[in-house]
Tab-separated table of C-alpha atoms in Angstrom:
chain	number	residue	atom	x	y	z
A	1	MET	CA	-41.531	-34.082	-6.801
A	2	ALA	CA	-42.660	-30.445	-6.935
A	3	THR	CA	-42.723	-30.355	-3.153
A	4	ALA	CA	-39.169	-31.718	-2.991
A	5	MET	CA	-37.924	-29.131	-5.504
A	6	SER	CA	-39.665	-26.362	-3.573
A	7	CYS	CA	-37.991	-27.543	-0.391
A	8	GLY	CA	-34.635	-27.598	-2.215
A	9	VAL	CA	-34.978	-24.003	-3.391
A	10	SER	CA	-36.076	-22.915	0.068
A	11	SER	CA	-33.061	-24.674	1.567
A	12	VAL	CA	-30.712	-22.845	-0.809
A	13	PHE	CA	-32.111	-19.465	0.192
A	14	LEU	CA	-31.985	-20.496	3.838
A	15	LEU	CA	-28.337	-21.496	3.421
A	16	PHE	CA	-27.542	-18.126	1.809
A	17	TYR	CA	-29.328	-16.273	4.626
A	18	VAL	CA	-27.484	-18.180	7.331
A	19	PHE	CA	-24.068	-17.572	5.764
A	20	THR	CA	-24.645	-13.866	5.152
A	21	SER	CA	-26.010	-13.432	8.669
A	22	CYS	CA	-22.962	-15.127	10.158
A	23	LEU	CA	-20.636	-13.018	8.031
A	24	GLY	CA	-22.476	-9.928	9.186
A	25	LEU	CA	-21.859	-10.936	12.777
A	26	PHE	CA	-18.154	-11.545	12.136
A	27	SER	CA	-17.619	-8.307	10.216
A	28	GLY	CA	-19.717	-6.119	12.446
A	29	GLY	CA	-17.269	-6.002	15.349
A	30	GLU	CA	-15.371	-2.937	16.409
A	31	THR	CA	-12.050	-2.402	14.626
A	32	PHE	CA	-9.007	-0.847	16.265
A	33	LYS	CA	-8.986	2.938	15.935
A	34	ARG	CA	-6.492	5.703	16.577
A	35	GLN	CA	-7.072	9.345	17.365
A	36	VAL	CA	-5.398	11.303	14.566
A	37	SER	CA	-4.269	14.933	14.775
A	38	VAL	CA	-2.389	17.012	12.200
A	39	GLU	CA	0.130	19.814	12.699
A	40	LEU	CA	2.022	21.663	9.977
A	41	ASN	CA	5.517	22.885	10.876
A	42	PRO	CA	5.133	22.046	14.590
A	43	GLY	CA	6.237	24.782	16.955
A	44	LEU	CA	6.782	27.330	14.176
A	45	THR	CA	4.596	30.392	13.607
A	46	VAL	CA	6.027	31.396	10.213
A	47	THR	CA	6.450	29.523	6.945
A	48	PRO	CA	9.903	27.909	6.869
A	49	PRO	CA	12.114	28.389	3.826
A	50	GLY	CA	12.953	25.374	1.712
A	51	GLY	CA	9.873	23.252	2.392
A	52	ASP	CA	7.344	22.105	4.986
A	53	LEU	CA	7.328	19.567	7.800
A	54	LEU	CA	4.043	17.789	8.505
A	55	HIS	CA	3.446	15.919	11.760
A	56	VAL	CA	0.510	13.503	11.960
A	57	ARG	CA	0.074	12.029	15.435
A	58	ALA	CA	-1.953	8.799	15.659
A	59	VAL	CA	-2.646	7.845	19.284
A	60	GLY	CA	-3.730	4.362	20.345
A	61	ASP	CA	-4.687	2.999	23.749
A	62	ASN	CA	-1.103	2.733	24.968
A	63	ASP	CA	1.095	3.710	22.015
A	64	THR	CA	1.565	6.437	19.406
A	65	LEU	CA	2.558	6.529	15.757
A	66	HIS	CA	4.293	9.712	14.626
A	67	PHE	CA	4.160	10.248	10.852
A	68	LEU	CA	6.479	13.032	9.663
A	69	PHE	CA	6.418	14.092	6.007
A	70	CYS	CA	9.001	16.627	4.883
A	71	SER	CA	9.884	18.422	1.642
A	72	GLN	CA	13.198	19.840	2.851
A	73	GLY	CA	15.323	18.167	0.188
A	74	ALA	CA	14.095	14.872	-1.225
A	75	PRO	CA	10.526	14.095	-0.047
A	76	THR	CA	10.754	11.858	3.012
A	77	LEU	CA	8.245	10.019	5.174
A	78	LEU	CA	9.451	9.152	8.689
A	79	LEU	CA	7.434	6.814	10.918
A	80	VAL	CA	8.223	6.544	14.646
A	81	HIS	CA	6.395	4.078	16.901
A	82	THR	CA	6.418	4.679	20.665
A	83	ASN	CA	4.988	2.772	23.628
A	84	SER	CA	3.492	5.928	25.125
A	85	SER	CA	0.219	7.670	24.333
A	86	SER	CA	1.762	10.988	25.395
A	87	SER	CA	5.002	11.016	23.354
A	88	THR	CA	5.679	14.243	21.459
A	89	VAL	CA	7.821	15.659	18.649
A	90	LYS	CA	10.263	18.495	19.350
A	91	VAL	CA	11.947	20.488	16.563
A	92	ASP	CA	14.893	22.849	16.974
A	93	TRP	CA	14.070	24.915	13.909
A	94	PRO	CA	17.342	26.864	13.491
A	95	LEU	CA	19.312	23.602	13.542
A	96	PHE	CA	16.699	21.789	11.460
A	97	LEU	CA	16.834	24.384	8.688
A	98	ALA	CA	20.641	24.428	8.760
A	99	ARG	CA	20.565	20.716	7.824
A	100	ASN	CA	24.069	20.038	9.079
A	101	THR	CA	23.570	18.182	12.357
A	102	SER	CA	21.520	15.324	13.762
A	103	GLY	CA	19.278	15.685	16.786
A	104	SER	CA	17.377	18.768	15.648
A	105	LEU	CA	14.187	16.670	15.520
A	106	ARG	CA	13.448	14.423	18.493
A	107	VAL	CA	10.632	12.211	19.708
A	108	GLU	CA	10.333	12.454	23.486
A	109	PRO	CA	10.708	10.634	25.724
A	110	GLU	CA	13.420	8.962	23.694
A	111	SER	CA	13.140	5.834	25.850
A	112	SER	CA	9.580	5.298	24.561
A	113	ILE	CA	10.685	4.699	20.950
A	114	LEU	CA	10.033	1.114	19.876
A	115	TYR	CA	10.884	1.375	16.191
A	116	SER	CA	11.467	3.922	13.461
A	117	THR	CA	11.857	3.817	9.707
A	118	ALA	CA	11.886	6.361	6.904
A	119	VAL	CA	11.326	6.202	3.155
A	120	VAL	CA	13.124	8.729	0.962
A	121	PHE	CA	11.789	9.291	-2.552
A	122	SER	CA	15.218	10.027	-3.914
A	123	ARG	CA	15.380	9.864	-7.714
A	124	LEU	CA	13.251	9.597	-10.837
A	125	LEU	CA	15.050	7.725	-13.602
A	126	GLU	CA	14.218	7.775	-17.303
A	127	TYR	CA	15.562	5.665	-20.160
A	128	ASP	CA	14.946	5.427	-23.889
A	129	ASP	CA	13.543	1.953	-24.571
A	130	VAL	CA	14.409	2.009	-28.269
A	131	ASN	CA	14.121	-1.755	-28.747
A	132	ASP	CA	11.067	-2.165	-26.490
A	133	THR	CA	12.853	-4.540	-24.117
A	134	ALA	CA	12.024	-2.687	-20.875
A	135	ASP	CA	15.697	-2.950	-19.916
A	136	PRO	CA	16.500	0.032	-17.661
A	137	THR	CA	20.213	-0.234	-18.433
A	138	SER	CA	19.639	0.649	-22.091
A	139	ASP	CA	20.142	4.318	-22.991
A	140	PRO	CA	19.511	5.913	-19.578
A	141	PHE	CA	19.161	9.671	-19.304
A	142	PRO	CA	20.712	11.634	-16.419
A	143	PRO	CA	18.475	10.984	-13.385
A	144	TYR	CA	16.187	13.557	-11.833
A	145	GLU	CA	17.393	14.179	-8.268
A	146	LEU	CA	14.243	14.864	-6.271
A	147	GLN	CA	16.197	16.855	-3.690
A	148	ASN	CA	16.715	19.457	-6.439
A	149	PHE	CA	13.038	19.755	-7.382
A	150	THR	CA	11.100	22.905	-6.646
A	151	TRP	CA	8.337	21.700	-4.333
A	152	SER	CA	5.008	23.329	-3.603
A	153	ARG	CA	3.764	24.016	-0.104
A	154	LEU	CA	1.909	21.083	1.424
A	155	ASN	CA	-1.790	21.167	0.615
A	156	LEU	CA	-3.691	19.708	3.587
A	157	SER	CA	-7.156	18.187	3.778
A	158	GLY	CA	-7.505	16.519	7.167
A	159	PRO	CA	-4.987	13.664	7.460
A	160	VAL	CA	-4.250	13.881	3.707
A	161	ALA	CA	-1.336	15.956	2.396
A	162	LEU	CA	-0.491	16.680	-1.242
A	163	LEU	CA	2.971	17.708	-2.431
A	164	CYS	CA	3.823	18.497	-6.063
A	165	GLY	CA	7.079	19.561	-7.641
A	166	ALA	CA	9.069	19.855	-10.829
A	167	ALA	CA	12.672	19.868	-11.941
A	168	SER	CA	14.175	23.018	-13.377
A	169	ASN	CA	14.329	21.402	-16.824
A	170	PHE	CA	10.693	20.251	-16.810
A	171	THR	CA	8.995	22.069	-19.661
A	172	ASN	CA	5.608	20.963	-18.389
A	173	GLY	CA	3.914	18.699	-15.853
A	174	SER	CA	4.801	17.675	-12.305
A	175	LEU	CA	5.573	14.835	-9.931
A	176	CYS	CA	3.116	14.574	-7.020
A	177	LEU	CA	3.055	12.637	-3.752
A	178	GLN	CA	-0.055	12.301	-1.610
A	179	LEU	CA	0.164	11.044	1.970
A	180	SER	CA	-2.899	9.598	3.718
A	181	VAL	CA	-2.977	8.538	7.386
A	182	PHE	CA	-5.858	6.438	8.707
A	183	GLN	CA	-7.805	6.144	11.941
A	184	SER	CA	-8.902	2.556	11.321
A	185	GLU	CA	-8.915	-0.309	8.861
A	186	GLY	CA	-10.233	0.305	5.360
A	187	ARG	CA	-9.437	0.162	1.684
A	188	GLY	CA	-8.502	2.722	-0.964
A	189	GLU	CA	-11.279	3.916	-3.245
A	190	LEU	CA	-9.200	3.816	-6.435
A	191	TRP	CA	-7.166	0.971	-7.898
A	192	PRO	CA	-5.106	-0.794	-6.672
A	193	ARG	CA	-7.421	-0.445	-3.630
A	194	LEU	CA	-4.797	-1.453	-1.071
A	195	ILE	CA	-6.103	-2.542	2.307
A	196	HIS	CA	-4.807	-0.394	5.163
A	197	THR	CA	-4.962	-0.426	8.955
A	198	ALA	CA	-4.591	2.147	11.706
A	199	ASN	CA	-0.900	1.152	11.806
A	200	SER	CA	-0.156	2.186	8.229
A	201	SER	CA	-0.106	5.172	5.917
A	202	GLN	CA	-0.526	5.326	2.161
A	203	MET	CA	1.563	7.254	-0.328
A	204	GLY	CA	0.280	7.824	-3.833
A	205	VAL	CA	2.877	8.881	-6.412
A	206	TRP	CA	2.041	10.126	-9.883
A	207	LEU	CA	3.800	11.730	-12.824
A	208	ASP	CA	1.422	13.931	-14.777
A	209	GLY	CA	1.977	15.825	-18.013
A	210	MET	CA	5.769	15.810	-17.937
A	211	LEU	CA	7.266	15.779	-21.414
A	212	PRO	CA	9.598	12.769	-21.758
A	213	ARG	CA	13.050	13.116	-23.257
A	214	ALA	CA	12.281	10.433	-25.873
A	215	ASN	CA	9.168	9.079	-27.551
A	216	ARG	CA	9.855	5.608	-26.114
A	217	SER	CA	10.729	6.662	-22.589
A	218	ARG	CA	10.029	4.499	-19.565
A	219	PHE	CA	10.563	5.435	-15.919
A	220	LEU	CA	11.836	4.082	-12.625
A	221	LEU	CA	11.451	5.461	-9.108
A	222	GLU	CA	14.265	5.045	-6.590
A	223	LEU	CA	13.289	4.555	-2.949
A	224	GLN	CA	15.697	4.608	-0.023
A	225	ALA	CA	14.699	3.005	3.282
A	226	VAL	CA	16.437	4.354	6.377
A	227	SER	CA	16.217	2.745	9.808
A	228	GLY	CA	18.053	2.544	13.096
A	229	ALA	CA	18.674	-0.954	14.406
A	230	TYR	CA	16.593	-3.016	11.979
A	231	PRO	CA	16.539	-1.730	8.375
A	232	LEU	CA	14.186	-2.764	5.597
A	233	SER	CA	16.529	-5.273	4.023
A	234	ARG	CA	14.484	-7.813	2.045
A	235	VAL	CA	11.483	-7.925	-0.286
A	236	GLU	CA	8.953	-10.732	0.009
A	237	VAL	CA	6.502	-11.498	-2.801
A	238	HIS	CA	3.244	-13.141	-1.745
A	239	ARG	CA	0.751	-14.712	-4.139
A	240	SER	CA	-3.027	-14.895	-3.901
A	241	ILE	CA	-5.866	-16.574	-5.784
A	242	ASP	CA	-8.065	-13.493	-5.406
A	243	ASP	CA	-7.976	-10.399	-7.643
A	244	GLU	CA	-11.330	-9.002	-6.518
A	245	TYR	CA	-9.975	-5.578	-5.529
A	246	THR	CA	-7.107	-5.294	-8.038
A	247	PRO	CA	-8.209	-7.030	-11.249
A	248	SER	CA	-5.581	-9.249	-12.930
A	249	ILE	CA	-3.052	-8.749	-10.081
A	250	PHE	CA	-2.371	-11.815	-7.930
A	251	LYS	CA	0.790	-10.696	-6.104
A	252	VAL	CA	1.804	-8.263	-3.396
A	253	SER	CA	5.370	-7.113	-2.664
A	254	GLN	CA	6.533	-6.338	0.874
A	255	TRP	CA	9.819	-4.651	1.771
A	256	VAL	CA	10.173	-5.633	5.409
A	257	SER	CA	12.286	-5.223	8.514
A	258	SER	CA	12.727	-8.007	11.034
A	259	VAL	CA	14.802	-8.863	14.091
A	260	ASN	CA	17.816	-10.973	13.097
A	261	GLY	CA	15.992	-12.564	10.161
A	262	SER	CA	13.025	-13.780	12.229
A	263	SER	CA	9.485	-13.947	10.881
A	264	ASP	CA	8.323	-11.121	13.175
A	265	VAL	CA	8.022	-7.967	11.061
A	266	LEU	CA	8.757	-4.602	12.692
A	267	GLY	CA	8.005	-2.343	9.740
A	268	PHE	CA	7.107	-2.594	6.090
A	269	VAL	CA	6.657	-0.928	2.730
A	270	GLN	CA	3.947	-2.739	0.753
A	271	TRP	CA	2.701	-2.399	-2.813
A	272	LYS	CA	1.060	-4.349	-5.599
A	273	PRO	CA	3.146	-4.714	-8.776
A	274	VAL	CA	0.942	-2.503	-10.909
A	275	ALA	CA	0.826	1.129	-12.002
A	276	TYR	CA	-1.792	2.988	-14.018
A	277	ARG	CA	-1.620	5.191	-17.100
A	278	GLN	CA	-4.764	7.203	-16.314
A	279	SER	CA	-5.909	9.101	-13.233
A	280	ASN	CA	-9.270	7.279	-13.330
A	281	PRO	CA	-8.092	4.016	-14.826
A	282	ALA	CA	-9.886	1.214	-16.586
A	283	LEU	CA	-8.475	-2.301	-16.636
A	284	GLU	CA	-6.614	-1.682	-19.899
A	285	ASP	CA	-4.757	1.251	-18.271
A	286	ALA	CA	-2.893	-1.045	-15.869
A	287	THR	CA	0.806	-1.607	-16.474
A	288	PRO	CA	3.002	-4.084	-14.568
A	289	CYS	CA	5.927	-2.920	-12.480
A	290	ARG	CA	9.015	-4.663	-11.135
A	291	HIS	CA	11.456	-4.022	-8.314
A	292	SER	CA	15.179	-4.512	-7.956
A	293	ASP	CA	16.789	-6.189	-4.960
A	294	PRO	CA	17.489	-3.854	-2.011
A	295	ARG	CA	21.127	-2.795	-1.832
A	296	PRO	CA	23.032	-1.007	0.951
A	297	GLN	CA	23.595	2.691	0.355
A	298	SER	CA	25.735	5.437	1.818
A	299	SER	CA	23.826	6.788	4.815
A	300	GLU	CA	25.788	10.030	4.680
A	301	LYS	CA	24.741	10.632	1.088
A	302	THR	CA	21.110	9.936	1.960
A	303	ALA	CA	21.254	12.289	4.954
A	304	ALA	CA	22.720	15.000	2.736
A	305	SER	CA	19.756	14.697	0.357
A	306	SER	CA	17.015	14.708	3.021
A	307	GLY	CA	16.629	17.273	5.777
A	308	LEU	CA	14.442	14.916	7.815
A	309	ILE	CA	16.978	12.067	7.775
A	310	ARG	CA	19.765	14.425	8.827
A	311	ALA	CA	17.638	15.842	11.645
A	312	PHE	CA	16.473	12.558	13.212
A	313	TYR	CA	19.114	9.889	12.608
A	314	SER	CA	22.742	9.913	13.680
A	315	GLU	CA	24.056	6.565	12.348
A	316	PRO	CA	21.298	4.912	10.313
A	317	ASP	CA	21.363	1.933	7.970
A	318	THR	CA	20.167	2.607	4.435
A	319	PHE	CA	18.966	0.293	1.679
A	320	ALA	CA	17.657	1.315	-1.747
A	321	LEU	CA	15.706	-0.265	-4.572
A	322	ASN	CA	14.187	0.795	-7.878
A	323	VAL	CA	10.609	0.255	-8.993
A	324	SER	CA	10.398	0.135	-12.790
A	325	PHE	CA	7.147	0.742	-14.641
A	326	GLY	CA	6.142	-1.156	-17.773
A	327	LEU	CA	7.216	-4.369	-19.475
A	328	ALA	CA	8.298	-5.116	-23.027
A	329	GLY	CA	5.357	-4.636	-25.365
A	330	GLU	CA	3.513	-2.313	-22.974
A	331	PRO	CA	2.609	1.231	-24.097
A	332	PHE	CA	5.260	3.846	-23.387
A	333	TYR	CA	4.817	6.765	-20.993
A	334	ASN	CA	4.249	9.100	-23.942
A	335	SER	CA	0.969	7.323	-24.789
A	336	THR	CA	-0.864	9.126	-21.959
A	337	GLN	CA	1.867	11.168	-20.219
A	338	PHE	CA	0.513	9.917	-16.913
A	339	LEU	CA	1.742	7.266	-14.490
A	340	SER	CA	0.554	6.511	-10.944
A	341	TRP	CA	1.695	4.063	-8.276
A	342	THR	CA	0.583	3.468	-4.674
A	343	VAL	CA	2.495	2.177	-1.653
A	344	LEU	CA	1.801	1.583	2.055
A	345	VAL	CA	4.251	2.356	4.876
A	346	GLY	CA	3.555	1.016	8.352
A	347	VAL	CA	4.644	-0.839	11.474
A	348	GLY	CA	3.986	-4.409	12.527
A	349	SER	CA	2.811	-7.082	10.128
A	350	PRO	CA	1.609	-5.863	6.710
A	351	PRO	CA	-2.146	-6.026	6.023
A	352	VAL	CA	-3.324	-9.241	4.370
A	353	ASP	CA	-6.025	-9.329	1.702
A	354	SER	CA	-8.906	-11.733	2.203
A	355	PHE	CA	-12.091	-12.641	0.364
A	356	SER	CA	-14.926	-10.175	0.859
A	357	PRO	CA	-18.080	-11.371	2.698
A	358	LEU	CA	-20.002	-11.317	-0.590
A	359	VAL	CA	-17.468	-13.597	-2.292
A	360	VAL	CA	-17.453	-15.970	0.692
A	361	ALA	CA	-21.268	-16.102	0.663
A	362	ILE	CA	-21.360	-16.799	-3.078
A	363	MET	CA	-18.752	-19.546	-2.689
A	364	ALA	CA	-20.692	-21.060	0.203
A	365	VAL	CA	-23.940	-21.096	-1.759
A	366	GLY	CA	-22.197	-22.384	-4.884
A	367	LEU	CA	-20.624	-25.270	-2.997
A	368	GLY	CA	-23.600	-25.875	-0.730
A	369	THR	CA	-26.324	-25.984	-3.390
A	370	PRO	CA	-25.244	-29.330	-4.946
A	371	VAL	CA	-24.997	-30.847	-1.464
A	372	VAL	CA	-28.511	-29.680	-0.590
A	373	PHE	CA	-29.947	-31.124	-3.799
A	374	LEU	CA	-28.091	-34.411	-3.277
A	375	LEU	CA	-29.501	-34.702	0.239
A	376	LEU	CA	-33.006	-33.814	-0.903
A	377	GLY	CA	-32.731	-36.215	-3.836
A	378	GLY	CA	-31.604	-39.025	-1.557
A	379	LEU	CA	-34.415	-38.249	0.879
A	380	TRP	CA	-36.981	-38.254	-1.940
A	381	VAL	CA	-35.727	-41.621	-3.246
A	382	CYS	CA	-35.946	-43.127	0.242
A	383	ILE	CA	-39.487	-41.818	0.753
A	384	ARG	CA	-40.629	-43.162	-2.629
A	385	LYS	CA	-39.003	-46.515	-1.947
A	386	ARG	CA	-40.680	-46.846	1.441
A	387	ALA	CA	-44.031	-45.842	-0.056
A	388	ALA	CA	-43.652	-48.473	-2.788
A	389	ASP	CA	-42.684	-51.140	-0.248
A	390	SER	CA	-45.717	-50.370	1.902
A	391	THR	CA	-48.166	-50.734	-1.018
A	392	THR	CA	-46.718	-54.038	-2.220
A	393	ALA	CA	-46.302	-55.652	1.186
A	394	TYR	CA	-47.933	-59.161	1.597
A	395	GLU	CA	-51.230	-59.170	3.504
A	396	PRO	CA	-52.589	-62.593	4.675
A	397	ILE	CA	-56.167	-63.612	3.673
A	398	ASN	CA	-58.387	-64.595	6.556
């Protein structure tokens, strides 16, 4: 019996070793990488008035992603995908700064453009949730138009850019946006730890230290998605059974663009429905967030608020939605005076979360151990039965 148990334990460890070794082989392959370069205010030798223009160029084997982040007006992230590894960005700075005509920013050759989309961070909305219902239509304050904020110069650290600003009536605090562009697949270090690929960028948004206009204030952020032929027109919500990387969150929301309603996604904005009330949050600092349905907007009004939209698009389609932070019964913004939210912007299909190799190995061992013991138990019973039969077998007397 001791020998059988020893064999069982050895089999369990052998099973664990085999699974982890196989997972190591599967996860050890080369992932797709892009060569990333960064240029601030491309083609300009002086600091432009009114805000900066950042160009991050991510070159693949036979394509290029151009990420353009601009603080001329409302902060805007433009993503252009081309089928050429040598496509470039050209800026006519006098026209660009005038902000009254399209075509002052071009991606050349124009025939190489496969897809483009832009996200405008247009307004910050605040309301007094007197009855703690988390109903944004109750007692709203005049919105903060982000095009009217005073924005800092972009603070660069490799392919990471930080932009902070404040409204003229802010008595304290700021609203910050941090853009990160990636060479390859990975995952954010801080919650919600979104998975990213070389085809996506990440934007972190946080409100820090701003004094609310009421003790029970809650906030919403308005996003406007601008595209050429195929706008971001619908939000899909996907569910998962795994919350390994974002504890207690089992959903992911994806604002997507597709060709004539097909399942093929051209571009996306992806987030998990959670925000955090601390810069280094614990689980209790998480607060749920919700989104409204995308609605068509005036493209002319959007272009007037964003220098980058005016410069690149001539006749775009625009949709907008609000992301609201906090539910009824949740602490109000005033409890910490901090709120952060993270979103991905990319091309192609959105990244999909999967179980980590460690979780898969644990599941395999957990499910495999009973099977191993059942097999060993059955084998032991058979051996004992055969041994008993051999000792009691009839032997003739000569």
